[in-house]
Amino acid sequence: MFGGDYNPEQWPEESWVEDMQLMREAGVNIVTLNVFSWAALQPGEDVYDFGRLDRVMELVRENGFMVCMATSTGAHPAWMARRYPDILRTDFGGMRRKFGGRHNSCPSSPTYRKYAPLLAGKLAERYREYDNIVSWHVSNEYGGACYCENCERAFRIWLREKYGSLEELNRAWYTAFWGHTFYDWEEIVLPDLRSEHVDERRSMHPGITLDYRRFMSDAILEGFELEYRAIKEWIPDAVITTNLMGFYKELDYQKWGRKLDFVSWDSYPSNEASYAEIAMGHDLMRGVGGGKPFALMEQTPSSANWLPFNALKRPGVMRLWSYQALAHGSDTVMFFQMKRSLGGCEKHHGALIDHVGTGETRVYREMAELGKELEALGGVFLGARTPAKIAVMFDWDNWWALEHSIGPSQLLDYPEEWKRWYTALREMNYDVDVIAPGDELSGYRLVVAPLWYMVKGEDDRSVRRFVKEGGTFVTGFFSGIVQENDLAVSGGYPGKLRDILGIWLEEWDALAADYENAFVYQGHTYPAYRLCDLVHMEHAKQVDEQGYCEDFYRGFPVVTKNEYGKGRAYYVATASSGEFYRAFLSDLCAEAWVEPVLRTPEGVEAAGRENENGSFVFLLNHTEEEKWVFFPWDGEELLGGDVLRAGEEVMLAPRGVMVVRK
Amino acid sequence: MFGGDYNPEQWPEESWVEDMQLMREAGVNIVTLNVFSWAALQPGEDVYDFGRLDRVMELVRENGFMVCMATSTGAHPAWMARRYPDILRTDFGGMRRKFGGRHNSCPSSPTYRKYAPLLAGKLAERYREYDNIVSWHVSNEYGGACYCENCERAFRIWLREKYGSLEELNRAWYTAFWGHTFYDWEEIVLPDLRSEHVDERRSMHPGITLDYRRFMSDAILEGFELEYRAIKEWIPDAVITTNLMGFYKELDYQKWGRKLDFVSWDSYPSNEASYAEIAMGHDLMRGVGGGKPFALMEQTPSSANWLPFNALKRPGVMRLWSYQALAHGSDTVMFFQMKRSLGGCEKHHGALIDHVGTGETRVYREMAELGKELEALGGVFLGARTPAKIAVMFDWDNWWALEHSIGPSQLLDYPEEWKRWYTALREMNYDVDVIAPGDELSGYRLVVAPLWYMVKGEDDRSVRRFVKEGGTFVTGFFSGIVQENDLAVSGGYPGKLRDILGIWLEEWDALAADYENAFVYQGHTYPAYRLCDLVHMEHAKQVDEQGYCEDFYRGFPVVTKNEYGKGRAYYVATASSGEFYRAFLSDLCAEAWVEPVLRTPEGVEAAGRENENGSFVFLLNHTEEEKWVFFPWDGEELLGGDVLRAGEEVMLAPRGVMVVRK
Amino acid sequence: MFGGDYNPEQWPEESWVEDMQLMREAGVNIVTLNVFSWAALQPGEDVYDFGRLDRVMELVRENGFMVCMATSTGAHPAWMARRYPDILRTDFGGMRRKFGGRHNSCPSSPTYRKYAPLLAGKLAERYREYDNIVSWHVSNEYGGACYCENCERAFRIWLREKYGSLEELNRAWYTAFWGHTFYDWEEIVLPDLRSEHVDERRSMHPGITLDYRRFMSDAILEGFELEYRAIKEWIPDAVITTNLMGFYKELDYQKWGRKLDFVSWDSYPSNEASYAEIAMGHDLMRGVGGGKPFALMEQTPSSANWLPFNALKRPGVMRLWSYQALAHGSDTVMFFQMKRSLGGCEKHHGALIDHVGTGETRVYREMAELGKELEALGGVFLGARTPAKIAVMFDWDNWWALEHSIGPSQLLDYPEEWKRWYTALREMNYDVDVIAPGDELSGYRLVVAPLWYMVKGEDDRSVRRFVKEGGTFVTGFFSGIVQENDLAVSGGYPGKLRDILGIWLEEWDALAADYENAFVYQGHTYPAYRLCDLVHMEHAKQVDEQGYCEDFYRGFPVVTKNEYGKGRAYYVATASSGEFYRAFLSDLCAEAWVEPVLRTPEGVEAAGRENENGSFVFLLNHTEEEKWVFFPWDGEELLGGDVLRAGEEVMLAPRGVMVVRK
């Protein structure tokens, strides 16, 4: 599927025919429609007007396009905001918003909860016969948060369901601290700048903030579910999604993934992003969808508009990144947008059809070429899965808990630490699955849990079983510190991981931004950043040569290994450089009998997918130089049609792509 | 006219006589009175008390001073704020202000609109017989903006008058974007942090923000006009102004200039400002007054108080900058202030009479010397005009439109880009007029339109005519992109300028802050900053040697020239360094037969004025070294009385000044 | 006294016994109880529940601990905030807070003023028989400010009492500036972002802001006094304090000191703090207590949690800094906290008993060793006074006035300038008292008044008398500029200090952040920072060699000396480096016959105390190297028991401590 957002409502009807011709000629076969049409479709409280959309749908069908049908509830109408101000959000500082922008509906608003699913249902009812609608797209880029009184009330209800009693809530929130004991549910106020927060990050009661984040993610998800059900009522077999946003802090996508028929997402890396950073988003998104293929719903054909400096995507990059999405599990290549708007804040955002209105632009030509190429490939790797033997754990609760704690270091950043581990694996061409704590691990050989600060409930169990049965597990500093509600563990860190890792963590030192300690691993000296854990051996053995090189904890172990059952559990007591993670993880992979997809020169990525049509290896040259790749096996290159022989070395052009079937 | 703000209401009456003696001895002949006396003049809603002002006016007349009479409506009384809170502003984040500070009246407040002109009228009535009142000074440094509900209502009325129908408004604002369609005027909310803004700059609907800026500038101007009319009712031949502030973003001074009897302004450069930056303000202000002489209403005699570091003006600088104002068209040298206040936030701001209260200070002595010098000069160049053959276009709408767009580069700054062109011309001693788009161009030989992003209505016409008739026109990157309401042009940039320039602009690349490309012009390599336009030649020819030196658009033309009618239209596809603008503009001037005022060593400015008394050249040595200036013609130096002969080389002392009559 | 905060309410009762055993074993003999128990003690408006506290008190007595009994009014209950929102504060931007955090009661709230003393009284009544309560601890770390309408009303009453009439207030506030004249008390609004402030610092009417600061400090102090009196009603001989915070801007501790039975404070330096910075806090706190010994109420045993990077205190540092507190006049060594909380924002803050719950940690061991050492010392230097011959003036009004003025330099920082002088004296081992303006000076030989910008009332008198009678006085740039209400002095700076110093200060130049001038003193060249005063000699003589080295005021004197009566008054016209202050102050000390406590190698601090048991010298090695100290007199080392002979050189271990009785 090749195409993307098309907003005919922004243009005179007489231009639609020409637009569609330009799209067709570019190889587009799917359009996302109706993303921001609420105000148009429902001009008044009891008035609906589908006339224009009807005409669009007819024309689209005539032109042979598939449709991704949006419910257009991503921005509510102005009249609704005026008549029912409860639909407007209140921000983190208590400022009640007025009409404007988007992402603007309060998830607890009765008005929103009434009229959004009503519209979704009406759309499903009206267009249910259109068999070119291949998926439904609820709202748009859900996000943000609300801090209004309706949300406060809904939060209390959510808490009552979660905790049952105030005694239990007082215990979970440790309200004895700073005399916060609640004697009535109504006394609970939501955490924001007016109550518990020093600033956006630091909360004086992190447990309360943590629950509000959970509640808010759930509340917004409920809005999705209301529309989901309204559509299914009319079209039981509708395929429904909403476009996610990768590493997006506000929403616990692992919970969301279970409610979507398939995952789709919008990928907007800057030109400066490393290829591992881009891949990371794809792998996370595939993970929240349970490993199934996902849809790349949006990317920009050329420049964005919201970056500080919106550089053009260099020639070839749009194609390269499109294939990278496919390599990591996407079954679509879609764009925002088909035609560039004349007004509004996105008029400087790239599109297939630029303001000039013709196909005579560089961007159009590159897209049309890609469109043809994809058409030629057919659906050969559609539905293919990633055959990963490594799992990397990611968890929104850990992100939030670290974000809102005060101390030990302001530079402690969950995704940043996570990225260190992921990047090393990606740069060595190990395919990985991104999993959640508690997920089944039996299919993997190596499990990595970066910065596993909060170990919830019995999430240690699957790890313990995995290691006992022969798996290799590794985690790092500041892990096993707190439980589900951000209450510290008693009796010694790393709490439930203590027996698995065989160490006791007594205390940690926070290093200033520009300061580093060091340690030696396999004869090389590596830096130590951020936090230095001071650990004592219980059953583990020291793996690094001599512990920290400096300071009063010189000699304290940095890398430890615990033989546990048939497996091994490693601990790395500090943060380090990419060189370290590559050296260390490569040793672990070797020990765990995990092979990379292919060994390639620096800057060339290799990623695999498998389906009934075979085993595919995507080769992506992210550099501006020619690179030579050595093939240890026979294969067939699908883009050029070449046959590759084992032992052959093949040139990959700058920003070039190969798709090889083994 | 030599003098400035004097606030006798801050001092015991018995000190007035001594103050006036000190002022007289310093050569002061004009005082600005009554700037902040509203609370004193109107102690209650129905009570006016002019007793003290009467006594001040008598004494001032006895002492032979002229008066610039302020209406004192720049700050409303505390009692008024308490009784009529509608007079208080609401800020950009929705915070309703309380009483305090200044610039504090909401322009839409019924209270303000009633009582401000009432006071102005009473003052005019009472003091109309004083023939030493040479001008009226309405309010003070108008500025800021208000976001209250009264302004929201007034905005809707303004919109209704502008657009007539909601259909037209929805079209002009492109409300189909993000589903913003308005079905009722009452649904429209003003754009601020509560509605359309991400931050002070970035607006999600720039068209709405643009109109609000226009409305707010108009609304504040209406406040001026109400007072203006109230004064004229009593004194039909009153000469009325208000003190403007140079490059002040909030107010469209080109619109204001048409409502003032003469332009006056307050010039507060920091010690670090280049002389071109200071000159720029004077030329802009002369331009908004239609080229007529203006009044320098305020400058500091020594230090300011509101800078991060308030250094003293070095000896000689106050005199030098005073003459620079005269050189660029001022007919006055006035100061804030005559006597330094003991309290309030300006007690650390310089004055003629310092806290010590005597004339025994460096600052007093320097001012007294200047006073005598100006007295000796007489009014010889009063009323003189600047004989500019070059016009540089400036436009508040373009400033606002660029400011509030999201993308393509956060470093795109209209005045900053404008300054590059102006500075090059100023540094080479070309006198320029600052004009508005659409202004008559027939008197000029060269017209420069820096960053002409938004081409409104038929503003291209005068340029087209100018070029056809033999003029030289030049504009730069990112021009001709949008129309009046920030809607992009269809059919190819630079829109209406396309035929004049003979190019098609396909796309642009935004360069990160620390990145530059390069190009070669006349054998020298110059840097390319900010944006690189990728243009295609239609009728134009490439002027630079080989296009961009780097990146995938290497070779794309940077400087183009289009022969059009009898004239020429140039385009510069990127931003560059001062060296480039000087080289390029000097070539253009030569081609257009424009001569500089005089060729001088670096750091010495030459500027011209002409009236019935002759043709004057001001020579200003902005350096701390002696400079030798070569005179190609005979002349008479007015400050020293020397006669200059053609071919003579004359020494200009450090920070020295010469005024030469040819 | 050795111990600190213990919060048993955060733990199950069954753990208390074990906690107390661990504390006892560590040598703890005092616990601070009940700091955050308001919600627990008063679960409803008419319900009090002391059951748990009764049990704690019993157990604590059984275990032989002394008690510092907190009134727990530092954080009000949630139910109270819900029922009586007047107890919630409004912040500087006008945001009304909700329940959350701490420091949260509005000082003008009728609810707070009713229920806080009521609780304090009930506690006093109930526990008055416990003779192990050695002191009462009202609220906790008072601070912050409120800007609500109740405070606004209370401010007006405070003003009416201070000024008597609006005429006097209008004069004191110089309301003629910007037309602020008030005709009715109700017109006065409090100064915040909604009224007079540009930002947190800059006030458009600094006189108003200054009075609000004074009012707010007084209002919060009244809250203390209400509780104080409620306790005294039941226990007339109760010893009452509240924990202060050193250089804390919000509260005028010199006024507070007079209301406390003894001063206690919380010292939380970062690891990077110089030892002089830490000592500075102790000396200030001793000063606000009139020179009497104070209590170190809180310090962290190991890491803090609220720093950007919370490094561990290195081994030995906790002991070293504990002795430093004793050296500067503390009679206690107390900590926050005895047991680390599991939840809330302070769970990452160090404690005697860590989350692991045992005594097997480095931190516990270090504390237990210190506990034993202090026990062995006995109370030998309890009650000892510091025999200082030097006084350094500090004044909150000056801090506030400089903070809220606009100009002359944004880098002008009162404590920063103050620290330059203090640090030089401390680094040379001169004991100093920190005094307030107007304090009796007869016991001193040298008086230093850094940046004495505001000279209030007759505060010059004690200085004039002191100098006349033979004392040495020194002050620096920008002194004697304004009077009590931030009104500038007329007739020449430095106003009332002019005759004492024998100079006239004409003007000053503000230097940019990265710029410096220079001057020569005793043959060495030193830098000039921040401001350069331009002074003229009246009776003084120039002490520096040649004045400023650069700029147009080259040659203007920098250091001046005026023989006045039997004494001398010095002026230093700019800010300079530590090298200068050490050289200059050492000369002044020599001239004034003041001797250091002891001459020591760099990094070794010596400080003295004296009581009936003798004269004690504390030696503190703040470096990580061994240092050798030469003793010019005989003495007895109290920690090791060694006898020291005059002429002996003794090794001080890295971070080592000696306490020597002469």
CSV table of N, CA and C in Angstrom, one decimal, chain B residues 9-11 36 39-40 43 75-76 78-79 82 95-102 305-306 308-312 314-315 341-348 354-356 360-363, chain C residues 93 152 174 176-180 183 186-187 189 193-196 203-204 405-411 453 486-493 504 506-513 551-552:
chain,number,residue,atom,x,y,z
B,9,GLU,N,6.4,66.9,38.8
B,9,GLU,CA,5.5,66.3,39.8
B,9,GLU,C,6.2,65.3,40.8
B,10,GLN,N,7.4,64.9,40.4
B,10,GLN,CA,8.2,64.0,41.2
B,10,GLN,C,9.0,64.8,42.3
B,11,TRP,N,8.9,66.1,42.2
B,11,TRP,CA,9.8,66.9,43.1
B,11,TRP,C,9.0,68.0,43.8
B,36,PHE,N,3.3,61.4,32.8
B,36,PHE,CA,2.6,60.4,33.7
B,36,PHE,C,1.8,61.0,34.8
B,39,ALA,N,-3.0,60.3,37.1
B,39,ALA,CA,-3.5,60.1,38.5
B,39,ALA,C,-3.5,61.4,39.2
B,40,ALA,N,-2.6,62.3,38.9
B,40,ALA,CA,-2.6,63.6,39.6
B,40,ALA,C,-3.6,64.5,39.1
B,43,PRO,N,-7.9,63.0,40.1
B,43,PRO,CA,-7.8,62.2,41.3
B,43,PRO,C,-9.1,61.3,41.6
B,75,ALA,N,-0.4,55.9,31.4
B,75,ALA,CA,-0.6,55.0,32.6
B,75,ALA,C,-1.9,55.5,33.3
B,76,HIS,N,-2.9,54.7,33.4
B,76,HIS,CA,-4.1,55.1,34.1
B,76,HIS,C,-4.0,55.1,35.6
B,78,ALA,N,-4.8,54.4,39.6
B,78,ALA,CA,-5.1,53.2,40.4
B,78,ALA,C,-6.6,53.2,40.7
B,79,TRP,N,-7.2,54.3,41.0
B,79,TRP,CA,-8.6,54.2,41.3
B,79,TRP,C,-9.5,53.8,40.1
B,82,ARG,N,-9.3,50.1,39.8
B,82,ARG,CA,-10.1,49.4,40.8
B,82,ARG,C,-11.6,49.5,40.5
B,95,MET,N,-3.7,35.7,31.5
B,95,MET,CA,-3.7,36.3,32.8
B,95,MET,C,-4.2,37.7,32.8
B,96,ARG,N,-5.3,37.9,33.6
B,96,ARG,CA,-5.8,39.3,33.7
B,96,ARG,C,-4.9,40.1,34.6
B,97,ARG,N,-4.4,41.2,34.1
B,97,ARG,CA,-3.5,42.0,34.9
B,97,ARG,C,-4.3,42.8,36.0
B,98,LYS,N,-3.5,43.1,37.0
B,98,LYS,CA,-4.0,44.1,38.0
B,98,LYS,C,-3.4,45.4,37.8
B,99,PHE,N,-3.6,46.4,38.6
B,99,PHE,CA,-3.0,47.7,38.5
B,99,PHE,C,-1.5,47.6,38.7
B,100,GLY,N,-0.7,48.3,37.9
B,100,GLY,CA,0.7,48.3,38.0
B,100,GLY,C,1.4,48.5,36.7
B,101,GLY,N,2.7,48.9,36.8
B,101,GLY,CA,3.5,49.2,35.6
B,101,GLY,C,2.9,50.3,34.8
B,102,ARG,N,3.1,50.2,33.5
B,102,ARG,CA,2.5,51.1,32.5
B,102,ARG,C,2.1,50.4,31.3
B,305,ASN,N,18.8,51.8,32.1
B,305,ASN,CA,18.7,51.0,33.3
B,305,ASN,C,18.2,49.6,33.0
B,306,TRP,N,17.6,49.4,31.9
B,306,TRP,CA,16.9,48.2,31.6
B,306,TRP,C,17.8,47.2,30.8
B,308,PRO,N,20.9,44.5,30.3
B,308,PRO,CA,21.5,43.6,31.2
B,308,PRO,C,22.7,44.2,31.9
B,309,PHE,N,23.5,45.0,31.1
B,309,PHE,CA,24.7,45.7,31.7
B,309,PHE,C,24.6,47.1,31.2
B,310,ASN,N,24.3,48.1,32.1
B,310,ASN,CA,24.1,49.4,31.7
B,310,ASN,C,25.4,50.2,31.8
B,311,ALA,N,26.2,50.1,30.7
B,311,ALA,CA,27.4,50.8,30.7
B,311,ALA,C,27.2,52.3,30.5
B,312,LEU,N,28.1,53.2,30.8
B,312,LEU,CA,28.0,54.6,30.6
B,312,LEU,C,28.2,54.8,29.1
B,314,ARG,N,30.2,56.5,26.5
B,314,ARG,CA,31.6,57.0,26.6
B,314,ARG,C,31.6,58.5,26.2
B,315,PRO,N,32.5,59.3,26.7
B,315,PRO,CA,32.6,60.7,26.4
B,315,PRO,C,32.5,60.9,24.9
B,341,SER,N,14.9,60.5,38.5
B,341,SER,CA,13.9,60.3,39.6
B,341,SER,C,14.6,59.6,40.7
B,342,LEU,N,14.1,59.8,41.9
B,342,LEU,CA,14.7,59.2,43.1
B,342,LEU,C,14.2,57.8,43.3
B,343,GLY,N,13.0,57.5,42.8
B,343,GLY,CA,12.4,56.2,43.1
B,343,GLY,C,11.9,55.6,41.8
B,344,GLY,N,11.2,54.4,41.9
B,344,GLY,CA,10.7,53.7,40.7
B,344,GLY,C,11.8,53.1,40.0
B,345,CYS,N,11.4,52.3,39.0
B,345,CYS,CA,12.4,51.4,38.3
B,345,CYS,C,13.4,52.2,37.5
B,346,GLU,N,13.2,53.5,37.2
B,346,GLU,CA,14.1,54.2,36.4
B,346,GLU,C,15.1,55.1,37.1
B,347,LYS,N,15.2,54.9,38.4
B,347,LYS,CA,16.1,55.7,39.2
B,347,LYS,C,17.5,55.5,38.8
B,348,HIS,N,17.8,54.4,38.1
B,348,HIS,CA,19.2,54.1,37.7
B,348,HIS,C,19.4,54.5,36.2
B,354,ASP,N,21.6,64.9,37.7
B,354,ASP,CA,21.7,63.6,38.4
B,354,ASP,C,21.2,63.8,39.8
B,355,HIS,N,21.2,62.6,40.6
B,355,HIS,CA,20.7,62.7,42.0
B,355,HIS,C,21.5,63.7,42.8
B,356,VAL,N,22.7,64.0,42.4
B,356,VAL,CA,23.5,64.9,43.2
B,356,VAL,C,22.9,66.3,43.1
B,360,GLU,N,27.6,69.9,38.2
B,360,GLU,CA,29.1,69.6,38.3
B,360,GLU,C,29.3,68.1,37.8
B,361,THR,N,28.6,67.6,36.9
B,361,THR,CA,28.8,66.2,36.5
B,361,THR,C,29.3,66.2,35.1
B,362,ARG,N,30.0,65.1,34.8
B,362,ARG,CA,30.5,64.9,33.4
B,362,ARG,C,29.3,65.0,32.4
B,363,VAL,N,28.3,64.3,32.7
B,363,VAL,CA,27.1,64.2,31.8
B,363,VAL,C,26.5,65.6,31.6
C,93,GLY,N,2.4,34.2,39.9
C,93,GLY,CA,1.7,34.5,38.7
C,93,GLY,C,0.2,34.5,38.9
C,152,GLU,N,-3.3,40.3,50.3
C,152,GLU,CA,-3.4,41.7,49.8
C,152,GLU,C,-4.0,42.5,50.9
C,174,TYR,N,7.2,56.8,46.2
C,174,TYR,CA,7.5,57.7,45.1
C,174,TYR,C,6.5,57.4,43.9
C,176,ALA,N,4.6,59.2,42.4
C,176,ALA,CA,4.5,60.1,41.2
C,176,ALA,C,5.1,59.5,40.0
C,177,PHE,N,6.0,58.6,40.2
C,177,PHE,CA,6.6,57.9,39.1
C,177,PHE,C,5.6,57.0,38.4
C,178,TRP,N,5.4,57.2,37.1
C,178,TRP,CA,4.4,56.4,36.3
C,178,TRP,C,3.0,56.5,36.9
C,179,GLY,N,2.7,57.7,37.5
C,179,GLY,CA,1.4,58.0,37.9
C,179,GLY,C,0.7,57.0,38.7
C,180,HIS,N,1.3,56.6,39.8
C,180,HIS,CA,0.8,55.5,40.7
C,180,HIS,C,0.1,56.0,41.9
C,183,TYR,N,-5.2,57.0,46.2
C,183,TYR,CA,-6.1,57.9,47.0
C,183,TYR,C,-6.9,57.1,48.0
C,186,GLU,N,-7.6,50.8,49.6
C,186,GLU,CA,-8.1,49.7,48.8
C,186,GLU,C,-7.6,49.6,47.4
C,187,GLU,N,-7.0,50.7,46.9
C,187,GLU,CA,-6.5,50.8,45.5
C,187,GLU,C,-5.1,50.0,45.4
C,189,VAL,N,-2.5,47.3,45.2
C,189,VAL,CA,-2.5,45.8,44.9
C,189,VAL,C,-1.1,45.3,45.2
C,193,LEU,N,3.5,39.2,39.2
C,193,LEU,CA,3.5,39.2,37.8
C,193,LEU,C,2.3,39.9,37.2
C,194,ARG,N,1.2,40.0,37.9
C,194,ARG,CA,0.0,40.6,37.4
C,194,ARG,C,0.0,42.1,37.6
C,195,SER,N,1.0,42.6,38.4
C,195,SER,CA,0.9,44.1,38.6
C,195,SER,C,2.3,44.7,38.3
C,196,GLU,N,3.2,44.7,39.2
C,196,GLU,CA,4.4,45.5,39.1
C,196,GLU,C,5.6,44.8,38.5
C,203,SER,N,11.2,44.6,39.4
C,203,SER,CA,10.0,45.3,39.7
C,203,SER,C,9.9,46.7,39.2
C,204,MET,N,8.8,47.1,38.7
C,204,MET,CA,8.7,48.4,38.1
C,204,MET,C,8.5,49.4,39.2
C,405,SER,N,15.7,45.9,41.9
C,405,SER,CA,16.0,47.1,41.1
C,405,SER,C,16.2,46.7,39.7
C,406,ILE,N,15.9,47.5,38.8
C,406,ILE,CA,16.2,47.3,37.3
C,406,ILE,C,17.4,48.2,37.0
C,407,GLY,N,18.5,47.5,36.8
C,407,GLY,CA,19.8,48.2,36.6
C,407,GLY,C,20.6,48.3,37.9
C,408,PRO,N,21.9,48.6,37.8
C,408,PRO,CA,22.7,48.9,36.7
C,408,PRO,C,23.2,47.6,36.0
C,409,SER,N,23.2,46.4,36.7
C,409,SER,CA,23.8,45.2,36.1
C,409,SER,C,23.0,44.0,36.6
C,410,GLN,N,22.7,43.2,35.6
C,410,GLN,CA,21.9,42.0,36.0
C,410,GLN,C,22.8,41.0,36.8
C,411,LEU,N,24.1,41.2,36.8
C,411,LEU,CA,25.0,40.3,37.5
C,411,LEU,C,25.2,40.7,39.0
C,453,TYR,N,24.4,49.0,49.7
C,453,TYR,CA,23.7,49.8,48.7
C,453,TYR,C,22.6,50.7,49.5
C,486,ASP,N,14.3,52.5,49.2
C,486,ASP,CA,14.9,52.4,47.9
C,486,ASP,C,14.8,53.7,47.1
C,487,LEU,N,14.6,54.8,47.8
C,487,LEU,CA,14.7,56.1,47.2
C,487,LEU,C,16.2,56.5,47.2
C,488,ALA,N,16.6,57.0,46.1
C,488,ALA,CA,18.0,57.4,46.0
C,488,ALA,C,18.3,58.6,46.9
C,489,VAL,N,19.6,58.7,47.3
C,489,VAL,CA,19.9,59.9,48.1
C,489,VAL,C,20.2,61.1,47.2
C,490,SER,N,19.8,62.2,47.7
C,490,SER,CA,20.1,63.5,47.0
C,490,SER,C,21.4,64.0,47.5
C,491,GLY,N,22.0,64.9,46.7
C,491,GLY,CA,23.1,65.6,47.2
C,491,GLY,C,24.4,64.9,47.1
C,492,GLY,N,24.4,63.7,46.4
C,492,GLY,CA,25.7,63.1,46.2
C,492,GLY,C,25.9,61.8,47.0
C,493,TYR,N,26.2,60.7,46.2
C,493,TYR,CA,26.5,59.4,46.8
C,493,TYR,C,27.9,59.5,47.4
C,504,TRP,N,33.3,61.4,47.0
C,504,TRP,CA,32.1,61.6,46.3
C,504,TRP,C,32.1,60.7,45.1
C,506,GLU,N,30.5,59.8,41.7
C,506,GLU,CA,29.7,60.6,40.7
C,506,GLU,C,28.9,59.6,39.8
C,507,GLU,N,29.4,58.6,39.4
C,507,GLU,CA,28.7,57.6,38.5
C,507,GLU,C,29.4,56.3,38.5
C,508,TRP,N,28.8,55.3,37.8
C,508,TRP,CA,29.4,54.0,37.8
C,508,TRP,C,29.2,53.4,36.4
C,509,ASP,N,30.1,52.6,36.0
C,509,ASP,CA,30.0,51.9,34.7
C,509,ASP,C,29.7,50.4,35.0
C,510,ALA,N,28.8,49.9,34.3
C,510,ALA,CA,28.5,48.4,34.4
C,510,ALA,C,29.2,47.7,33.4
C,511,LEU,N,30.0,46.7,33.8
C,511,LEU,CA,30.8,45.9,32.9
C,511,LEU,C,30.1,44.6,32.4
C,512,ALA,N,30.1,44.3,31.1
C,512,ALA,CA,29.5,43.1,30.6
C,512,ALA,C,30.1,41.9,31.3
C,513,ALA,N,29.4,40.8,31.2
C,513,ALA,CA,29.8,39.6,32.0
C,513,ALA,C,31.2,39.1,31.7
C,551,ASP,N,40.1,52.3,30.0
C,551,ASP,CA,38.9,53.0,29.7
C,551,ASP,C,39.0,54.5,30.0
C,552,PHE,N,37.9,55.2,29.7
C,552,PHE,CA,38.0,56.6,29.8
C,552,PHE,C,38.2,57.1,31.3
